[in-house]
Amino acid sequence: SRSVMRSDLSDRILKRCPTIFRGAKDERHKNIMSYGFECGSGWFEMLLLLSESIEKIASTMKAEGVDDDKLPLVCQVKEKLGGLRYYIEHGNYEINAMIEEAQQKSFGICDVCGAAGQLRVIEGIYMTRCHEHTRSRAW
């Protein structure tokens, strides 16, 4: 079963970053983000920081007159093989570097609770978990 972030947490990210997550709500740009964040709530802090950094860049671009259709647009955020995947359109070098860094960081954060974790393979399923959430088989 796929993890989905708690809606109160995902709503906080969407509210703080309306430009880059316009695909979650806006009919004209609607994309897979309308299904939410397909990862555990443990990655909330990391995703909020990453998204706010990208939103800041998008806001600057918007202020400089960049057309809405050319602004960064997050297409999908999910967990795959125990790590974060954060897909974006109209990214740039700076944004892509930030995403890359977060994706690497995700392999050290339990996707259930946000504590320090490590990549584990249990019954063929890849997950990044702390000791506690590996033991309790919370997946």
CSV table of N, CA and C in Angstrom, one decimal:
chain,number,residue,atom,x,y,z
A,1,SER,N,0.8,-1.2,0.0
A,1,SER,CA,0.0,0.0,0.0
A,1,SER,C,0.9,1.2,0.0
A,2,ARG,N,0.5,2.2,-0.7
A,2,ARG,CA,1.3,3.5,-0.9
A,2,ARG,C,1.0,4.4,0.3
A,3,SER,N,2.0,5.0,0.8
A,3,SER,CA,1.9,6.0,1.9
A,3,SER,C,1.3,7.3,1.3
A,4,VAL,N,0.5,8.0,2.0
A,4,VAL,CA,0.1,9.3,1.6
A,4,VAL,C,0.2,10.2,2.8
A,5,MET,N,0.8,11.4,2.6
A,5,MET,CA,1.0,12.3,3.7
A,5,MET,C,-0.4,12.7,4.3
A,6,ARG,N,-0.4,12.9,5.6
A,6,ARG,CA,-1.5,13.4,6.3
A,6,ARG,C,-2.0,14.7,5.7
A,7,SER,N,-3.3,14.8,5.5
A,7,SER,CA,-3.9,16.0,4.8
A,7,SER,C,-3.6,17.3,5.5
A,8,ASP,N,-3.6,17.3,6.8
A,8,ASP,CA,-3.3,18.6,7.5
A,8,ASP,C,-1.9,19.1,7.1
A,9,LEU,N,-1.0,18.2,7.0
A,9,LEU,CA,0.4,18.5,6.7
A,9,LEU,C,0.5,18.9,5.2
A,10,SER,N,-0.1,18.1,4.3
A,10,SER,CA,0.0,18.5,2.9
A,10,SER,C,-0.6,19.8,2.6
A,11,ASP,N,-1.8,20.1,3.3
A,11,ASP,CA,-2.4,21.4,3.1
A,11,ASP,C,-1.5,22.5,3.5
A,12,ARG,N,-0.7,22.3,4.6
A,12,ARG,CA,0.2,23.4,5.0
A,12,ARG,C,1.2,23.7,3.9
A,13,ILE,N,1.7,22.7,3.2
A,13,ILE,CA,2.7,22.9,2.1
A,13,ILE,C,2.0,23.6,1.0
A,14,LEU,N,0.8,23.1,0.6
A,14,LEU,CA,0.1,23.7,-0.5
A,14,LEU,C,-0.3,25.2,-0.3
A,15,LYS,N,-0.6,25.5,0.9
A,15,LYS,CA,-1.0,26.9,1.3
A,15,LYS,C,0.2,27.8,1.2
A,16,ARG,N,1.4,27.3,1.7
A,16,ARG,CA,2.6,28.1,1.8
A,16,ARG,C,3.2,28.3,0.4
A,17,CYS,N,2.9,27.4,-0.5
A,17,CYS,CA,3.6,27.4,-1.9
A,17,CYS,C,2.6,27.3,-3.0
A,18,PRO,N,1.7,28.3,-3.1
A,18,PRO,CA,0.6,28.2,-4.1
A,18,PRO,C,1.0,28.2,-5.5
A,19,THR,N,2.1,28.9,-5.8
A,19,THR,CA,2.6,29.0,-7.2
A,19,THR,C,3.1,27.7,-7.7
A,20,ILE,N,4.0,27.0,-7.0
A,20,ILE,CA,4.6,25.8,-7.6
A,20,ILE,C,3.6,24.6,-7.5
A,21,PHE,N,2.6,24.7,-6.6
A,21,PHE,CA,1.7,23.6,-6.5
A,21,PHE,C,0.3,24.0,-7.1
A,22,ARG,N,0.3,24.9,-8.1
A,22,ARG,CA,-0.9,25.3,-8.7
A,22,ARG,C,-1.6,24.1,-9.4
A,23,GLY,N,-0.8,23.0,-9.7
A,23,GLY,CA,-1.3,21.8,-10.3
A,23,GLY,C,-2.2,21.0,-9.4
A,24,ALA,N,-2.2,21.3,-8.1
A,24,ALA,CA,-3.0,20.6,-7.2
A,24,ALA,C,-4.5,21.1,-7.1
A,25,LYS,N,-4.7,22.4,-7.5
A,25,LYS,CA,-6.0,23.0,-7.3
A,25,LYS,C,-6.5,23.6,-8.6
A,26,ASP,N,-5.7,24.3,-9.3
A,26,ASP,CA,-6.0,25.1,-10.5
A,26,ASP,C,-6.4,24.3,-11.7
A,27,GLU,N,-7.6,24.4,-12.1
A,27,GLU,CA,-8.1,23.6,-13.2
A,27,GLU,C,-7.2,23.6,-14.5
A,28,ARG,N,-6.7,24.8,-14.7
A,28,ARG,CA,-5.9,25.0,-16.0
A,28,ARG,C,-4.6,24.3,-16.0
A,29,HIS,N,-4.0,24.1,-14.8
A,29,HIS,CA,-2.7,23.5,-14.6
A,29,HIS,C,-2.8,22.1,-14.0
A,30,LYS,N,-4.0,21.6,-13.8
A,30,LYS,CA,-4.2,20.4,-13.0
A,30,LYS,C,-3.3,19.2,-13.4
A,31,ASN,N,-2.7,18.6,-12.4
A,31,ASN,CA,-1.8,17.5,-12.7
A,31,ASN,C,-1.9,16.5,-11.5
A,32,ILE,N,-1.0,15.5,-11.5
A,32,ILE,CA,-1.1,14.4,-10.5
A,32,ILE,C,-1.0,14.9,-9.1
A,33,MET,N,-0.5,16.2,-8.8
A,33,MET,CA,-0.5,16.7,-7.5
A,33,MET,C,-1.9,16.8,-6.8
A,34,SER,N,-2.9,16.7,-7.7
A,34,SER,CA,-4.3,16.8,-7.1
A,34,SER,C,-4.5,15.6,-6.3
A,35,TYR,N,-3.7,14.5,-6.4
A,35,TYR,CA,-3.8,13.3,-5.6
A,35,TYR,C,-3.1,13.4,-4.2
A,36,GLY,N,-2.3,14.5,-4.1
A,36,GLY,CA,-1.6,14.7,-2.9
A,36,GLY,C,-0.1,14.2,-2.9
A,37,PHE,N,0.5,14.3,-1.8
A,37,PHE,CA,1.9,13.8,-1.6
A,37,PHE,C,1.9,12.3,-1.4
A,38,GLU,N,2.5,11.6,-2.3
A,38,GLU,CA,2.5,10.1,-2.2
A,38,GLU,C,3.7,9.6,-1.4
A,39,CYS,N,3.8,10.1,-0.2
A,39,CYS,CA,4.9,9.7,0.7
A,39,CYS,C,4.5,9.8,2.1
A,40,GLY,N,5.2,9.3,3.1
A,40,GLY,CA,4.8,9.4,4.5
A,40,GLY,C,5.0,10.8,5.0
A,41,SER,N,4.3,11.0,6.2
A,41,SER,CA,4.3,12.3,6.8
A,41,SER,C,5.7,12.6,7.5
A,42,GLY,N,6.5,11.6,7.6
A,42,GLY,CA,7.8,11.9,8.2
A,42,GLY,C,8.7,12.8,7.4
A,43,TRP,N,8.4,12.9,6.1
A,43,TRP,CA,9.2,13.8,5.2
A,43,TRP,C,8.6,15.2,5.1
A,44,PHE,N,7.6,15.5,5.9
A,44,PHE,CA,7.0,16.8,5.9
A,44,PHE,C,7.9,18.0,6.0
A,45,GLU,N,8.7,18.0,7.1
A,45,GLU,CA,9.7,19.1,7.3
A,45,GLU,C,10.6,19.4,6.1
A,46,MET,N,11.2,18.3,5.6
A,46,MET,CA,12.1,18.3,4.5
A,46,MET,C,11.4,18.9,3.3
A,47,LEU,N,10.2,18.4,3.0
A,47,LEU,CA,9.4,18.8,1.8
A,47,LEU,C,9.0,20.3,2.0
A,48,LEU,N,8.6,20.7,3.2
A,48,LEU,CA,8.2,22.1,3.4
A,48,LEU,C,9.4,23.0,3.1
A,49,LEU,N,10.6,22.7,3.6
A,49,LEU,CA,11.7,23.6,3.4
A,49,LEU,C,12.1,23.6,1.9
A,50,LEU,N,12.1,22.5,1.3
A,50,LEU,CA,12.4,22.4,-0.2
A,50,LEU,C,11.4,23.2,-1.0
A,51,SER,N,10.1,23.0,-0.7
A,51,SER,CA,9.1,23.6,-1.5
A,51,SER,C,9.1,25.1,-1.3
A,52,GLU,N,9.3,25.6,0.0
A,52,GLU,CA,9.4,27.0,0.2
A,52,GLU,C,10.6,27.7,-0.5
A,53,SER,N,11.7,27.0,-0.6
A,53,SER,CA,12.8,27.5,-1.3
A,53,SER,C,12.5,27.7,-2.8
A,54,ILE,N,11.8,26.7,-3.3
A,54,ILE,CA,11.5,26.8,-4.8
A,54,ILE,C,10.4,27.8,-5.0
A,55,GLU,N,9.5,27.9,-4.1
A,55,GLU,CA,8.4,28.9,-4.1
A,55,GLU,C,9.0,30.3,-4.2
A,56,LYS,N,10.0,30.5,-3.4
A,56,LYS,CA,10.7,31.8,-3.3
A,56,LYS,C,11.3,32.2,-4.7
A,57,ILE,N,11.9,31.2,-5.4
A,57,ILE,CA,12.4,31.4,-6.7
A,57,ILE,C,11.3,31.7,-7.7
A,58,ALA,N,10.2,31.0,-7.6
A,58,ALA,CA,9.1,31.2,-8.5
A,58,ALA,C,8.4,32.6,-8.3
A,59,SER,N,8.4,33.0,-7.0
A,59,SER,CA,7.8,34.4,-6.7
A,59,SER,C,8.7,35.5,-7.3
A,60,THR,N,10.0,35.3,-7.3
A,60,THR,CA,10.9,36.2,-7.9
A,60,THR,C,10.7,36.3,-9.4
A,61,MET,N,10.6,35.1,-10.0
A,61,MET,CA,10.4,35.0,-11.4
A,61,MET,C,9.1,35.7,-11.8
A,62,LYS,N,8.1,35.5,-11.0
A,62,LYS,CA,6.8,36.1,-11.3
A,62,LYS,C,6.9,37.6,-11.2
A,63,ALA,N,7.5,38.1,-10.2
A,63,ALA,CA,7.7,39.5,-10.0
A,63,ALA,C,8.5,40.1,-11.2
A,64,GLU,N,9.4,39.3,-11.8
A,64,GLU,CA,10.2,39.8,-12.9
A,64,GLU,C,9.4,39.7,-14.3
A,65,GLY,N,8.1,39.2,-14.2
A,65,GLY,CA,7.3,39.2,-15.3
A,65,GLY,C,7.2,37.9,-16.1
A,66,VAL,N,7.8,36.8,-15.5
A,66,VAL,CA,7.7,35.5,-16.2
A,66,VAL,C,6.3,35.1,-16.3
A,67,ASP,N,5.9,34.6,-17.4
A,67,ASP,CA,4.5,34.1,-17.6
A,67,ASP,C,4.2,32.9,-16.7
A,68,ASP,N,3.0,32.9,-16.2
A,68,ASP,CA,2.5,31.8,-15.3
A,68,ASP,C,2.8,30.4,-15.9
A,69,ASP,N,2.7,30.3,-17.2
A,69,ASP,CA,2.9,28.9,-17.8
A,69,ASP,C,4.4,28.5,-17.8
A,70,LYS,N,5.2,29.5,-17.5
A,70,LYS,CA,6.7,29.2,-17.5
A,70,LYS,C,7.3,29.1,-16.1
A,71,LEU,N,6.4,29.3,-15.1
A,71,LEU,CA,6.9,29.2,-13.7
A,71,LEU,C,7.1,27.8,-13.3
A,72,PRO,N,8.0,27.5,-12.4
A,72,PRO,CA,8.2,26.1,-11.9
A,72,PRO,C,6.8,25.5,-11.4
A,73,LEU,N,6.6,24.3,-11.8
A,73,LEU,CA,5.3,23.6,-11.5
A,73,LEU,C,5.7,22.2,-11.1
A,74,VAL,N,5.3,21.9,-9.8
A,74,VAL,CA,5.6,20.5,-9.3
A,74,VAL,C,4.5,19.6,-9.8
A,75,CYS,N,5.0,18.5,-10.4
A,75,CYS,CA,4.1,17.6,-11.1
A,75,CYS,C,3.7,16.4,-10.2
A,76,GLN,N,4.7,15.9,-9.4
A,76,GLN,CA,4.5,14.8,-8.6
A,76,GLN,C,5.5,14.7,-7.5
A,77,VAL,N,5.1,14.3,-6.3
A,77,VAL,CA,6.0,14.1,-5.1
A,77,VAL,C,5.6,12.7,-4.6
A,78,LYS,N,6.6,11.8,-4.6
A,78,LYS,CA,6.3,10.5,-4.1
A,78,LYS,C,7.6,9.8,-3.5
A,79,GLU,N,7.4,8.7,-2.9
A,79,GLU,CA,8.5,7.8,-2.4
A,79,GLU,C,8.6,6.7,-3.4
A,80,LYS,N,9.9,6.5,-3.8
A,80,LYS,CA,10.1,5.3,-4.7
A,80,LYS,C,11.4,4.7,-4.3
A,81,LEU,N,11.4,3.3,-4.1
A,81,LEU,CA,12.6,2.6,-3.7
A,81,LEU,C,13.2,3.2,-2.4
A,82,GLY,N,12.3,3.7,-1.5
A,82,GLY,CA,12.8,4.2,-0.2
A,82,GLY,C,13.3,5.6,-0.3
A,83,GLY,N,13.3,6.3,-1.4
A,83,GLY,CA,13.8,7.7,-1.5
A,83,GLY,C,12.7,8.6,-2.1
A,84,LEU,N,13.0,9.9,-1.9
A,84,LEU,CA,12.1,10.9,-2.4
A,84,LEU,C,12.2,11.1,-3.9
A,85,ARG,N,11.1,11.3,-4.6
A,85,ARG,CA,11.1,11.7,-6.0
A,85,ARG,C,10.3,13.0,-6.0
A,86,TYR,N,10.8,14.0,-6.6
A,86,TYR,CA,10.2,15.3,-6.6
A,86,TYR,C,10.3,15.8,-8.1
A,87,TYR,N,9.2,15.6,-8.8
A,87,TYR,CA,9.2,16.0,-10.3
A,87,TYR,C,8.7,17.4,-10.5
A,88,ILE,N,9.4,18.1,-11.3
A,88,ILE,CA,9.0,19.5,-11.5
A,88,ILE,C,9.2,19.9,-13.0
A,89,GLU,N,8.4,20.8,-13.5
A,89,GLU,CA,8.5,21.3,-14.8
A,89,GLU,C,9.1,22.8,-14.7
A,90,HIS,N,9.8,23.2,-15.7
A,90,HIS,CA,10.3,24.6,-15.7
A,90,HIS,C,11.3,24.8,-14.5
A,91,GLY,N,12.0,23.8,-14.1
A,91,GLY,CA,13.0,24.0,-13.1
A,91,GLY,C,14.2,24.7,-13.7
A,92,ASN,N,15.2,25.0,-12.9
A,92,ASN,CA,16.5,25.5,-13.4
A,92,ASN,C,17.6,24.8,-12.6
A,93,TYR,N,18.8,25.2,-12.9
A,93,TYR,CA,20.0,24.6,-12.3
A,93,TYR,C,19.8,24.6,-10.7
A,94,GLU,N,19.5,25.8,-10.2
A,94,GLU,CA,19.4,26.0,-8.8
A,94,GLU,C,18.3,25.1,-8.1
A,95,ILE,N,17.2,25.1,-8.8
A,95,ILE,CA,16.1,24.3,-8.3
A,95,ILE,C,16.4,22.8,-8.3
A,96,ASN,N,17.0,22.4,-9.5
A,96,ASN,CA,17.3,21.0,-9.6
A,96,ASN,C,18.4,20.5,-8.6
A,97,ALA,N,19.3,21.4,-8.3
A,97,ALA,CA,20.3,21.1,-7.2
A,97,ALA,C,19.7,20.9,-5.9
A,98,MET,N,18.7,21.8,-5.6
A,98,MET,CA,18.0,21.7,-4.3
A,98,MET,C,17.2,20.4,-4.2
A,99,ILE,N,16.6,20.0,-5.3
A,99,ILE,CA,15.8,18.8,-5.3
A,99,ILE,C,16.7,17.6,-5.1
A,100,GLU,N,17.8,17.6,-5.8
A,100,GLU,CA,18.8,16.5,-5.7
A,100,GLU,C,19.3,16.3,-4.3
A,101,GLU,N,19.6,17.5,-3.6
A,101,GLU,CA,20.0,17.4,-2.2
A,101,GLU,C,19.0,16.8,-1.3
A,102,ALA,N,17.7,17.2,-1.5
A,102,ALA,CA,16.6,16.7,-0.7
A,102,ALA,C,16.4,15.2,-0.9
A,103,GLN,N,16.5,14.8,-2.2
A,103,GLN,CA,16.4,13.4,-2.5
A,103,GLN,C,17.5,12.5,-1.8
A,104,GLN,N,18.7,13.0,-1.8
A,104,GLN,CA,19.8,12.3,-1.1
A,104,GLN,C,19.5,12.3,0.4
A,105,LYS,N,19.0,13.4,1.0
A,105,LYS,CA,18.7,13.6,2.4
A,105,LYS,C,17.6,12.6,2.8
A,106,SER,N,16.6,12.3,1.9
A,106,SER,CA,15.5,11.5,2.3
A,106,SER,C,15.9,10.1,2.7
A,107,PHE,N,17.1,9.6,2.3
A,107,PHE,CA,17.5,8.3,2.6
A,107,PHE,C,18.1,8.2,4.1
A,108,GLY,N,18.0,9.4,4.8
A,108,GLY,CA,18.4,9.4,6.2
A,108,GLY,C,17.3,9.8,7.1
A,109,ILE,N,16.1,9.9,6.6
A,109,ILE,CA,14.9,10.4,7.4
A,109,ILE,C,13.8,9.3,7.3
A,110,CYS,N,13.3,8.9,8.5
A,110,CYS,CA,12.2,7.9,8.5
A,110,CYS,C,11.0,8.6,7.9
A,111,ASP,N,10.4,7.9,6.9
A,111,ASP,CA,9.2,8.5,6.2
A,111,ASP,C,7.9,8.4,7.1
A,112,VAL,N,8.0,7.7,8.2
A,112,VAL,CA,6.8,7.6,9.1
A,112,VAL,C,6.8,8.7,10.1
A,113,CYS,N,8.0,8.9,10.8
A,113,CYS,CA,8.0,9.9,11.9
A,113,CYS,C,9.0,11.0,11.8
A,114,GLY,N,9.9,11.0,10.8
A,114,GLY,CA,10.8,12.1,10.6
A,114,GLY,C,12.1,12.0,11.4
A,115,ALA,N,12.2,10.9,12.2
A,115,ALA,CA,13.5,10.7,13.0
A,115,ALA,C,14.6,10.2,12.0
A,116,ALA,N,15.8,10.1,12.5
A,116,ALA,CA,16.9,9.6,11.7
A,116,ALA,C,16.5,8.2,11.3
A,117,GLY,N,16.8,7.9,10.0
A,117,GLY,CA,16.4,6.5,9.5
A,117,GLY,C,17.5,6.1,8.6
A,118,GLN,N,17.3,4.9,8.1
A,118,GLN,CA,18.2,4.4,7.0
A,118,GLN,C,17.4,3.5,6.0
A,119,LEU,N,18.0,3.4,4.8
A,119,LEU,CA,17.3,2.6,3.8
A,119,LEU,C,17.3,1.1,4.2
A,120,ARG,N,16.2,0.5,4.2
A,120,ARG,CA,16.0,-0.9,4.5
A,120,ARG,C,15.2,-1.6,3.4
A,121,VAL,N,15.5,-2.9,3.3
A,121,VAL,CA,14.7,-3.7,2.3
A,121,VAL,C,14.1,-4.8,3.1
A,122,ILE,N,12.8,-4.8,3.2
A,122,ILE,CA,12.1,-5.8,4.0
A,122,ILE,C,11.1,-6.5,3.1
A,123,GLU,N,11.3,-7.8,2.9
A,123,GLU,CA,10.4,-8.6,2.0
A,123,GLU,C,10.3,-7.9,0.6
A,124,GLY,N,11.5,-7.5,0.2
A,124,GLY,CA,11.5,-6.9,-1.2
A,124,GLY,C,11.0,-5.5,-1.3
A,125,ILE,N,10.6,-4.9,-0.2
A,125,ILE,CA,10.1,-3.5,-0.2
A,125,ILE,C,11.2,-2.6,0.3
A,126,TYR,N,11.5,-1.6,-0.5
A,126,TYR,CA,12.5,-0.6,0.0
A,126,TYR,C,11.8,0.5,0.8
A,127,MET,N,12.4,0.9,1.9
A,127,MET,CA,11.8,1.9,2.8
A,127,MET,C,12.9,2.5,3.6
A,128,THR,N,12.8,3.8,3.9
A,128,THR,CA,13.7,4.5,4.8
A,128,THR,C,13.0,4.7,6.1
A,129,ARG,N,13.5,4.0,7.1
A,129,ARG,CA,12.8,3.9,8.4
A,129,ARG,C,13.8,4.0,9.6
A,130,CYS,N,13.3,4.5,10.7
A,130,CYS,CA,14.1,4.5,12.0
A,130,CYS,C,13.9,3.0,12.5
A,131,HIS,N,14.7,2.7,13.6
A,131,HIS,CA,14.6,1.4,14.2
A,131,HIS,C,13.2,1.1,14.6
A,132,GLU,N,12.6,2.0,15.3
A,132,GLU,CA,11.2,1.8,15.9
A,132,GLU,C,10.2,1.4,14.8
A,133,HIS,N,10.2,2.2,13.7
A,133,HIS,CA,9.2,1.9,12.6
A,133,HIS,C,9.5,0.7,11.7
A,134,THR,N,10.8,0.2,11.8
A,134,THR,CA,11.1,-1.0,11.1
A,134,THR,C,10.6,-2.2,11.9
A,135,ARG,N,10.8,-2.1,13.2
A,135,ARG,CA,10.3,-3.1,14.2
A,135,ARG,C,8.8,-3.3,14.2
A,136,SER,N,8.1,-2.1,14.2
A,136,SER,CA,6.7,-2.2,14.3
A,136,SER,C,6.0,-2.5,13.0
A,137,ARG,N,6.8,-2.7,12.0
A,137,ARG,CA,6.3,-3.0,10.6
A,137,ARG,C,5.2,-2.1,10.2
A,138,ALA,N,5.4,-0.8,10.4
A,138,ALA,CA,4.3,0.2,10.0
A,138,ALA,C,4.4,0.5,8.5
A,139,TRP,N,3.9,-0.4,7.7
A,139,TRP,CA,3.9,0.0,6.3
A,139,TRP,C,2.7,-0.7,5.6
